[in-house]
Amino acid sequence: MLPDEIAGLARLRWLDLSHNELDSLPASFARLRSLNHLSLRANRFRSVPDTLWELPELRSLSLGENELGKWPARIAALAGLTELYVHESALEELPDSIGQLTALRVLDAGHNRLRSLPRSLGQLSELSLLYVHDNWLGALPDSLWELGGLTYLNASANGLSELPEGVGRLAALVELRLLDNELARLPDSFGGLGRLRELHLRGNRVSSLPDSLAGLRELRLLDLRDNGMTSVPEPIARLAGLEKLDLRWNKLVDPPGWLARLRERGCVVLL
């Protein structure tokens, strides 16, 4: 339990209370109105403390690794948030009001029980990093393709069987992680990801790649491990900037000669 005297730290800007056994905050906590960064990670909270809604200067909030179960719609009261970490919190949904956090740049909701993402997510025009690894999504919402500033997306281990054409609209994307899903193909629009440097597709069912992939001149790393491939997709041969190609744990028959040429120009090829 925190003492009420903590309210005397009126100028406090950074507070890390992670890895304690806290299950509540005193009412006086709301008087820390200069607080910018607050970590309550890995405690015993069963719900989001009401006192948080009284912290107008809060910019970074971590409540990950608490058994929250759900996140209240009042999250919109923290309009200045730029980073929100709610990973490993047994969350089954995110409130639609999260779309009102228009300053948000980082959202970590990985390792939860989410079956869908709110459509309002597309309103987060400043969002740069989205981590939803290890949920139960099944599909990604169309509103996600409105996030033109997104540079990092991790939607691994979500049972995704299809990637819509809309993904090609994420023109700022630098790293895309879709490991351990059920994807069999990539859409032709993939060629629109002109800034992509890392593409992680380990543990899917991808057997071919669209010709448009060859236009990804910034791509440096391509991970295609464990996809059940029997042949190497030809568009890879035209990836001029590729530095690492990982094809391990596939069932390749007679790998093509151009793999040797990739090696000769300095690309690491793992078979």
mmCIF file of C-alpha atoms in Angstrom:
data_model
loop_
_atom_site.group_PDB
_atom_site.id
_atom_site.type_symbol
_atom_site.label_atom_id
_atom_site.label_comp_id
_atom_site.label_asym_id
_atom_site.label_seq_id
_atom_site.Cartn_x
_atom_site.Cartn_y
_atom_site.Cartn_z
ATOM 1 C CA MET A 1 0.000 0.000 0.000
ATOM 2 C CA LEU A 2 1.231 3.477 -0.849
ATOM 3 C CA PRO A 3 1.144 6.081 1.932
ATOM 4 C CA ASP A 4 -1.050 9.169 1.514
ATOM 5 C CA GLU A 5 2.070 11.260 1.955
ATOM 6 C CA ILE A 6 3.042 10.522 -1.631
ATOM 7 C CA ALA A 7 0.741 13.405 -2.568
ATOM 8 C CA GLY A 8 3.388 15.742 -1.176
ATOM 9 C CA LEU A 9 5.573 15.053 -4.231
ATOM 10 C CA ALA A 10 3.663 17.641 -6.224
ATOM 11 C CA ARG A 11 6.433 18.131 -8.814
ATOM 12 C CA LEU A 12 7.045 14.440 -9.447
ATOM 13 C CA ARG A 13 7.202 13.657 -13.159
ATOM 14 C CA TRP A 14 8.438 10.039 -13.327
ATOM 15 C CA LEU A 15 7.247 7.192 -11.093
ATOM 16 C CA ASP A 16 7.974 3.481 -11.494
ATOM 17 C CA LEU A 17 6.003 1.227 -9.130
ATOM 18 C CA SER A 18 6.356 -1.958 -11.160
ATOM 19 C CA HIS A 19 6.862 -5.388 -9.568
ATOM 20 C CA ASN A 20 5.232 -4.659 -6.254
ATOM 21 C CA GLU A 21 2.046 -6.111 -4.777
ATOM 22 C CA LEU A 22 -0.173 -3.075 -5.183
ATOM 23 C CA ASP A 23 -3.891 -3.601 -5.739
ATOM 24 C CA SER A 24 -5.059 -0.012 -5.265
ATOM 25 C CA LEU A 25 -3.879 3.596 -5.136
ATOM 26 C CA PRO A 26 -4.777 6.119 -2.430
ATOM 27 C CA ALA A 27 -7.177 8.933 -3.359
ATOM 28 C CA SER A 28 -4.363 11.399 -2.683
ATOM 29 C CA PHE A 29 -2.512 9.967 -5.700
ATOM 30 C CA ALA A 30 -4.670 12.186 -7.886
ATOM 31 C CA ARG A 31 -2.758 15.195 -6.549
ATOM 32 C CA LEU A 32 0.358 14.179 -8.511
ATOM 33 C CA ARG A 33 -0.816 16.388 -11.333
ATOM 34 C CA SER A 34 2.663 16.911 -12.818
ATOM 35 C CA LEU A 35 3.207 13.197 -13.416
ATOM 36 C CA ASN A 36 4.286 12.399 -16.994
ATOM 37 C CA HIS A 37 5.399 8.779 -16.760
ATOM 38 C CA LEU A 38 3.771 6.109 -14.597
ATOM 39 C CA SER A 39 4.511 2.394 -14.528
ATOM 40 C CA LEU A 40 2.231 0.121 -12.491
ATOM 41 C CA ARG A 41 3.358 -2.984 -14.360
ATOM 42 C CA ALA A 42 3.327 -6.407 -12.692
ATOM 43 C CA ASN A 43 1.217 -5.665 -9.637
ATOM 44 C CA ARG A 44 -2.118 -7.042 -8.429
ATOM 45 C CA PHE A 45 -4.586 -4.579 -9.904
ATOM 46 C CA ARG A 46 -7.922 -6.080 -10.945
ATOM 47 C CA SER A 47 -9.199 -2.846 -12.472
ATOM 48 C CA VAL A 48 -7.789 0.484 -13.606
ATOM 49 C CA PRO A 49 -7.515 2.828 -10.591
ATOM 50 C CA ASP A 50 -9.970 5.755 -10.842
ATOM 51 C CA THR A 51 -7.320 8.171 -9.599
ATOM 52 C CA LEU A 52 -5.551 7.934 -12.960
ATOM 53 C CA TRP A 53 -8.275 9.956 -14.665
ATOM 54 C CA GLU A 54 -7.176 12.952 -12.579
ATOM 55 C CA LEU A 55 -3.641 13.068 -14.008
ATOM 56 C CA PRO A 56 -3.863 15.522 -16.944
ATOM 57 C CA GLU A 57 -0.117 15.575 -17.719
ATOM 58 C CA LEU A 58 0.279 11.804 -18.049
ATOM 59 C CA ARG A 59 2.077 10.891 -21.267
ATOM 60 C CA SER A 60 3.215 7.295 -20.681
ATOM 61 C CA LEU A 61 1.206 4.698 -18.770
ATOM 62 C CA SER A 62 2.021 1.035 -18.195
ATOM 63 C CA LEU A 63 -0.486 -1.307 -16.568
ATOM 64 C CA GLY A 64 0.780 -4.464 -18.221
ATOM 65 C CA GLU A 65 0.970 -7.767 -16.346
ATOM 66 C CA ASN A 66 -2.067 -7.035 -14.179
ATOM 67 C CA GLU A 67 -5.274 -9.102 -14.361
ATOM 68 C CA LEU A 68 -7.447 -6.219 -15.540
ATOM 69 C CA GLY A 69 -9.894 -8.171 -17.693
ATOM 70 C CA LYS A 70 -11.257 -5.027 -19.330
ATOM 71 C CA TRP A 71 -10.308 -1.414 -19.932
ATOM 72 C CA PRO A 72 -12.848 1.314 -19.089
ATOM 73 C CA ALA A 73 -14.192 3.757 -21.667
ATOM 74 C CA ARG A 74 -12.897 6.577 -19.461
ATOM 75 C CA ILE A 75 -9.473 6.097 -21.038
ATOM 76 C CA ALA A 76 -10.448 9.079 -23.215
ATOM 77 C CA ALA A 77 -9.845 11.305 -20.161
ATOM 78 C CA LEU A 78 -6.091 10.767 -20.659
ATOM 79 C CA ALA A 79 -6.101 12.702 -23.914
ATOM 80 C CA GLY A 80 -2.384 13.544 -23.725
ATOM 81 C CA LEU A 81 -1.137 9.926 -23.654
ATOM 82 C CA THR A 82 1.567 9.110 -26.185
ATOM 83 C CA GLU A 83 2.423 5.602 -24.887
ATOM 84 C CA LEU A 84 0.050 2.968 -23.497
ATOM 85 C CA TYR A 85 1.209 -0.485 -22.357
ATOM 86 C CA VAL A 86 -1.543 -2.974 -21.430
ATOM 87 C CA HIS A 87 0.173 -6.242 -22.371
ATOM 88 C CA GLU A 88 -0.519 -9.475 -20.474
ATOM 89 C CA SER A 89 -3.603 -8.053 -18.773
ATOM 90 C CA ALA A 90 -6.221 -10.713 -19.682
ATOM 91 C CA LEU A 91 -8.008 -8.093 -21.791
ATOM 92 C CA GLU A 92 -10.910 -9.339 -23.897
ATOM 93 C CA GLU A 93 -11.544 -6.029 -25.652
ATOM 94 C CA LEU A 94 -10.334 -2.470 -26.012
ATOM 95 C CA PRO A 95 -12.921 0.310 -25.656
ATOM 96 C CA ASP A 96 -14.008 2.224 -28.737
ATOM 97 C CA SER A 97 -13.071 5.417 -26.877
ATOM 98 C CA ILE A 98 -9.389 4.569 -27.379
ATOM 99 C CA GLY A 99 -9.775 6.311 -30.721
ATOM 100 C CA GLN A 100 -9.927 9.609 -28.831
ATOM 101 C CA LEU A 101 -6.288 9.257 -27.749
ATOM 102 C CA THR A 102 -5.185 11.110 -30.857
ATOM 103 C CA ALA A 103 -1.670 11.816 -29.508
ATOM 104 C CA LEU A 104 -0.934 8.108 -28.993
ATOM 105 C CA ARG A 105 2.256 6.882 -30.675
ATOM 106 C CA VAL A 106 2.807 3.494 -29.001
ATOM 107 C CA LEU A 107 0.155 0.907 -28.155
ATOM 108 C CA ASP A 108 1.200 -2.434 -26.679
ATOM 109 C CA ALA A 109 -1.771 -4.772 -26.211
ATOM 110 C CA GLY A 110 0.095 -8.010 -26.793
ATOM 111 C CA HIS A 111 -0.494 -11.337 -25.037
ATOM 112 C CA ASN A 112 -4.142 -10.764 -24.179
ATOM 113 C CA ARG A 113 -7.468 -12.347 -25.206
ATOM 114 C CA LEU A 114 -8.571 -9.796 -27.779
ATOM 115 C CA ARG A 115 -10.922 -11.167 -30.443
ATOM 116 C CA SER A 116 -11.142 -7.883 -32.329
ATOM 117 C CA LEU A 117 -9.754 -4.375 -32.429
ATOM 118 C CA PRO A 118 -12.047 -1.340 -32.296
ATOM 119 C CA ARG A 119 -12.740 0.443 -35.592
ATOM 120 C CA SER A 120 -11.805 3.702 -33.887
ATOM 121 C CA LEU A 121 -8.175 2.542 -33.975
ATOM 122 C CA GLY A 122 -7.981 4.128 -37.404
ATOM 123 C CA GLN A 123 -8.355 7.559 -35.785
ATOM 124 C CA LEU A 124 -4.946 7.285 -34.097
ATOM 125 C CA SER A 125 -3.161 9.283 -36.758
ATOM 126 C CA GLU A 126 0.051 9.614 -34.707
ATOM 127 C CA LEU A 127 0.391 5.897 -33.973
ATOM 128 C CA SER A 128 3.843 4.610 -34.920
ATOM 129 C CA LEU A 129 4.070 1.264 -33.092
ATOM 130 C CA LEU A 130 1.273 -1.284 -32.692
ATOM 131 C CA TYR A 131 1.956 -4.550 -30.857
ATOM 132 C CA VAL A 132 -0.931 -7.036 -30.713
ATOM 133 C CA HIS A 133 1.115 -10.258 -30.745
ATOM 134 C CA ASP A 134 -0.532 -13.351 -29.249
ATOM 135 C CA ASN A 135 -4.236 -12.539 -29.186
ATOM 136 C CA TRP A 136 -7.289 -14.209 -30.757
ATOM 137 C CA LEU A 137 -8.010 -11.698 -33.513
ATOM 138 C CA GLY A 138 -8.539 -13.980 -36.516
ATOM 139 C CA ALA A 139 -8.563 -10.914 -38.803
ATOM 140 C CA LEU A 140 -7.314 -7.332 -38.809
ATOM 141 C CA PRO A 141 -9.854 -4.490 -39.077
ATOM 142 C CA ASP A 142 -10.056 -2.371 -42.233
ATOM 143 C CA SER A 143 -9.583 0.755 -40.109
ATOM 144 C CA LEU A 144 -6.013 -0.377 -39.441
ATOM 145 C CA TRP A 145 -5.046 0.584 -42.985
ATOM 146 C CA GLU A 146 -5.822 4.228 -42.130
ATOM 147 C CA LEU A 147 -2.707 4.379 -39.930
ATOM 148 C CA GLY A 148 -0.454 6.020 -42.480
ATOM 149 C CA GLY A 149 2.259 6.830 -39.920
ATOM 150 C CA LEU A 150 2.650 3.274 -38.611
ATOM 151 C CA THR A 151 6.280 2.109 -38.776
ATOM 152 C CA TYR A 152 6.079 -1.126 -36.730
ATOM 153 C CA LEU A 153 3.279 -3.701 -36.668
ATOM 154 C CA ASN A 154 3.399 -7.014 -34.835
ATOM 155 C CA ALA A 155 0.263 -9.140 -35.286
ATOM 156 C CA SER A 156 1.960 -12.513 -34.848
ATOM 157 C CA ALA A 157 0.138 -15.529 -33.374
ATOM 158 C CA ASN A 158 -3.411 -14.348 -34.061
ATOM 159 C CA GLY A 159 -4.772 -17.069 -36.325
ATOM 160 C CA LEU A 160 -4.727 -14.758 -39.355
ATOM 161 C CA SER A 161 -5.574 -16.633 -42.557
ATOM 162 C CA GLU A 162 -5.726 -13.655 -44.891
ATOM 163 C CA LEU A 163 -4.084 -10.276 -45.268
ATOM 164 C CA PRO A 164 -6.311 -7.749 -47.077
ATOM 165 C CA GLU A 165 -5.151 -5.568 -49.974
ATOM 166 C CA GLY A 166 -5.424 -2.600 -47.614
ATOM 167 C CA VAL A 167 -2.088 -3.480 -46.022
ATOM 168 C CA GLY A 168 -0.383 -1.820 -48.992
ATOM 169 C CA ARG A 169 -1.579 1.546 -47.690
ATOM 170 C CA LEU A 170 0.797 1.371 -44.714
ATOM 171 C CA ALA A 171 3.441 3.190 -46.736
ATOM 172 C CA ALA A 172 5.537 4.201 -43.703
ATOM 173 C CA LEU A 173 5.890 0.642 -42.393
ATOM 174 C CA VAL A 174 9.509 -0.374 -41.654
ATOM 175 C CA GLU A 175 9.004 -3.673 -39.812
ATOM 176 C CA LEU A 176 6.137 -6.136 -40.191
ATOM 177 C CA ARG A 177 5.865 -9.230 -38.005
ATOM 178 C CA LEU A 178 3.228 -11.819 -38.888
ATOM 179 C CA LEU A 179 4.828 -14.949 -37.449
ATOM 180 C CA ASP A 180 2.876 -18.069 -36.478
ATOM 181 C CA ASN A 181 -0.346 -17.315 -38.335
ATOM 182 C CA GLU A 182 -2.113 -19.259 -41.109
ATOM 183 C CA LEU A 183 -1.302 -17.052 -44.094
ATOM 184 C CA ALA A 184 -1.068 -18.820 -47.453
ATOM 185 C CA ARG A 185 -0.429 -15.773 -49.624
ATOM 186 C CA LEU A 186 0.363 -12.067 -49.577
ATOM 187 C CA PRO A 187 -1.725 -9.527 -51.509
ATOM 188 C CA ASP A 188 -0.401 -7.812 -54.642
ATOM 189 C CA SER A 189 -0.611 -4.477 -52.798
ATOM 190 C CA PHE A 190 2.482 -5.485 -50.824
ATOM 191 C CA GLY A 191 4.517 -3.560 -53.368
ATOM 192 C CA GLY A 192 3.182 -0.377 -51.775
ATOM 193 C CA LEU A 193 5.305 -0.937 -48.657
ATOM 194 C CA GLY A 194 8.237 0.945 -50.120
ATOM 195 C CA ARG A 195 9.984 1.611 -46.798
ATOM 196 C CA LEU A 196 9.746 -1.941 -45.449
ATOM 197 C CA ARG A 197 13.092 -3.251 -44.176
ATOM 198 C CA GLU A 198 12.065 -6.370 -42.238
ATOM 199 C CA LEU A 199 9.363 -8.914 -43.094
ATOM 200 C CA HIS A 200 8.858 -11.799 -40.681
ATOM 201 C CA LEU A 201 6.606 -14.636 -41.908
ATOM 202 C CA ARG A 202 7.929 -17.638 -39.995
ATOM 203 C CA GLY A 203 5.420 -20.371 -39.207
ATOM 204 C CA ASN A 204 2.771 -19.678 -41.870
ATOM 205 C CA ARG A 205 1.711 -21.547 -45.043
ATOM 206 C CA VAL A 206 3.166 -19.204 -47.643
ATOM 207 C CA SER A 207 4.186 -21.074 -50.801
ATOM 208 C CA SER A 208 4.464 -18.150 -53.229
ATOM 209 C CA LEU A 209 5.037 -14.406 -53.163
ATOM 210 C CA PRO A 210 3.516 -11.692 -55.380
ATOM 211 C CA ASP A 211 5.659 -10.182 -58.131
ATOM 212 C CA SER A 212 5.164 -6.776 -56.506
ATOM 213 C CA LEU A 213 7.421 -7.893 -53.633
ATOM 214 C CA ALA A 214 10.409 -7.455 -55.945
ATOM 215 C CA GLY A 215 9.822 -3.708 -55.805
ATOM 216 C CA LEU A 216 10.640 -3.489 -52.081
ATOM 217 C CA ARG A 217 14.079 -1.966 -52.547
ATOM 218 C CA GLU A 218 14.533 -1.175 -48.842
ATOM 219 C CA LEU A 219 13.875 -4.763 -47.723
ATOM 220 C CA ARG A 220 16.887 -6.095 -45.832
ATOM 221 C CA LEU A 221 15.548 -9.127 -43.940
ATOM 222 C CA LEU A 222 13.070 -11.744 -45.143
ATOM 223 C CA ASP A 223 12.189 -14.578 -42.764
ATOM 224 C CA LEU A 224 10.284 -17.448 -44.408
ATOM 225 C CA ARG A 225 11.182 -20.239 -41.999
ATOM 226 C CA ASP A 226 8.764 -23.118 -41.482
ATOM 227 C CA ASN A 227 6.248 -22.417 -44.256
ATOM 228 C CA GLY A 228 6.235 -25.854 -45.855
ATOM 229 C CA MET A 229 7.786 -24.451 -49.042
ATOM 230 C CA THR A 230 9.022 -26.853 -51.690
ATOM 231 C CA SER A 231 10.448 -24.146 -53.971
ATOM 232 C CA VAL A 232 11.881 -20.668 -53.481
ATOM 233 C CA PRO A 233 9.599 -17.873 -54.782
ATOM 234 C CA GLU A 234 11.234 -16.167 -57.771
ATOM 235 C CA PRO A 235 10.507 -12.517 -56.760
ATOM 236 C CA ILE A 236 13.147 -12.904 -54.041
ATOM 237 C CA ALA A 237 15.849 -13.005 -56.723
ATOM 238 C CA ARG A 238 15.038 -9.370 -57.587
ATOM 239 C CA LEU A 239 15.294 -7.957 -54.067
ATOM 240 C CA ALA A 240 18.392 -5.877 -54.696
ATOM 241 C CA GLY A 241 18.913 -4.713 -51.115
ATOM 242 C CA LEU A 242 18.304 -8.011 -49.325
ATOM 243 C CA GLU A 243 20.934 -8.782 -46.670
ATOM 244 C CA LYS A 244 19.453 -11.856 -44.982
ATOM 245 C CA LEU A 245 17.137 -14.563 -46.320
ATOM 246 C CA ASP A 246 16.062 -17.302 -43.928
ATOM 247 C CA LEU A 247 14.502 -20.379 -45.573
ATOM 248 C CA ARG A 248 15.188 -22.949 -42.886
ATOM 249 C CA TRP A 249 12.668 -25.620 -41.802
ATOM 250 C CA ASN A 250 11.032 -25.806 -45.225
ATOM 251 C CA LYS A 251 10.928 -28.752 -47.674
ATOM 252 C CA LEU A 252 12.881 -27.242 -50.531
ATOM 253 C CA VAL A 253 13.567 -29.406 -53.565
ATOM 254 C CA ASP A 254 16.437 -28.385 -55.847
ATOM 255 C CA PRO A 255 17.058 -24.774 -54.647
ATOM 256 C CA PRO A 256 17.559 -22.399 -57.622
ATOM 257 C CA GLY A 257 20.991 -21.320 -58.790
ATOM 258 C CA TRP A 258 20.268 -17.652 -58.192
ATOM 259 C CA LEU A 259 20.550 -18.249 -54.434
ATOM 260 C CA ALA A 260 24.302 -18.593 -55.003
ATOM 261 C CA ARG A 261 24.328 -15.199 -56.695
ATOM 262 C CA LEU A 262 22.593 -13.681 -53.677
ATOM 263 C CA ARG A 263 25.378 -15.067 -51.516
ATOM 264 C CA GLU A 264 28.048 -13.762 -53.868
ATOM 265 C CA ARG A 265 26.808 -10.200 -53.466
ATOM 266 C CA GLY A 266 26.852 -10.503 -49.650
ATOM 267 C CA CYS A 267 23.364 -11.684 -48.719
ATOM 268 C CA VAL A 268 23.251 -14.274 -45.910
ATOM 269 C CA VAL A 269 21.133 -17.208 -47.129
ATOM 270 C CA LEU A 270 20.074 -19.829 -44.607
ATOM 271 C CA LEU A 271 18.675 -23.120 -45.923
#
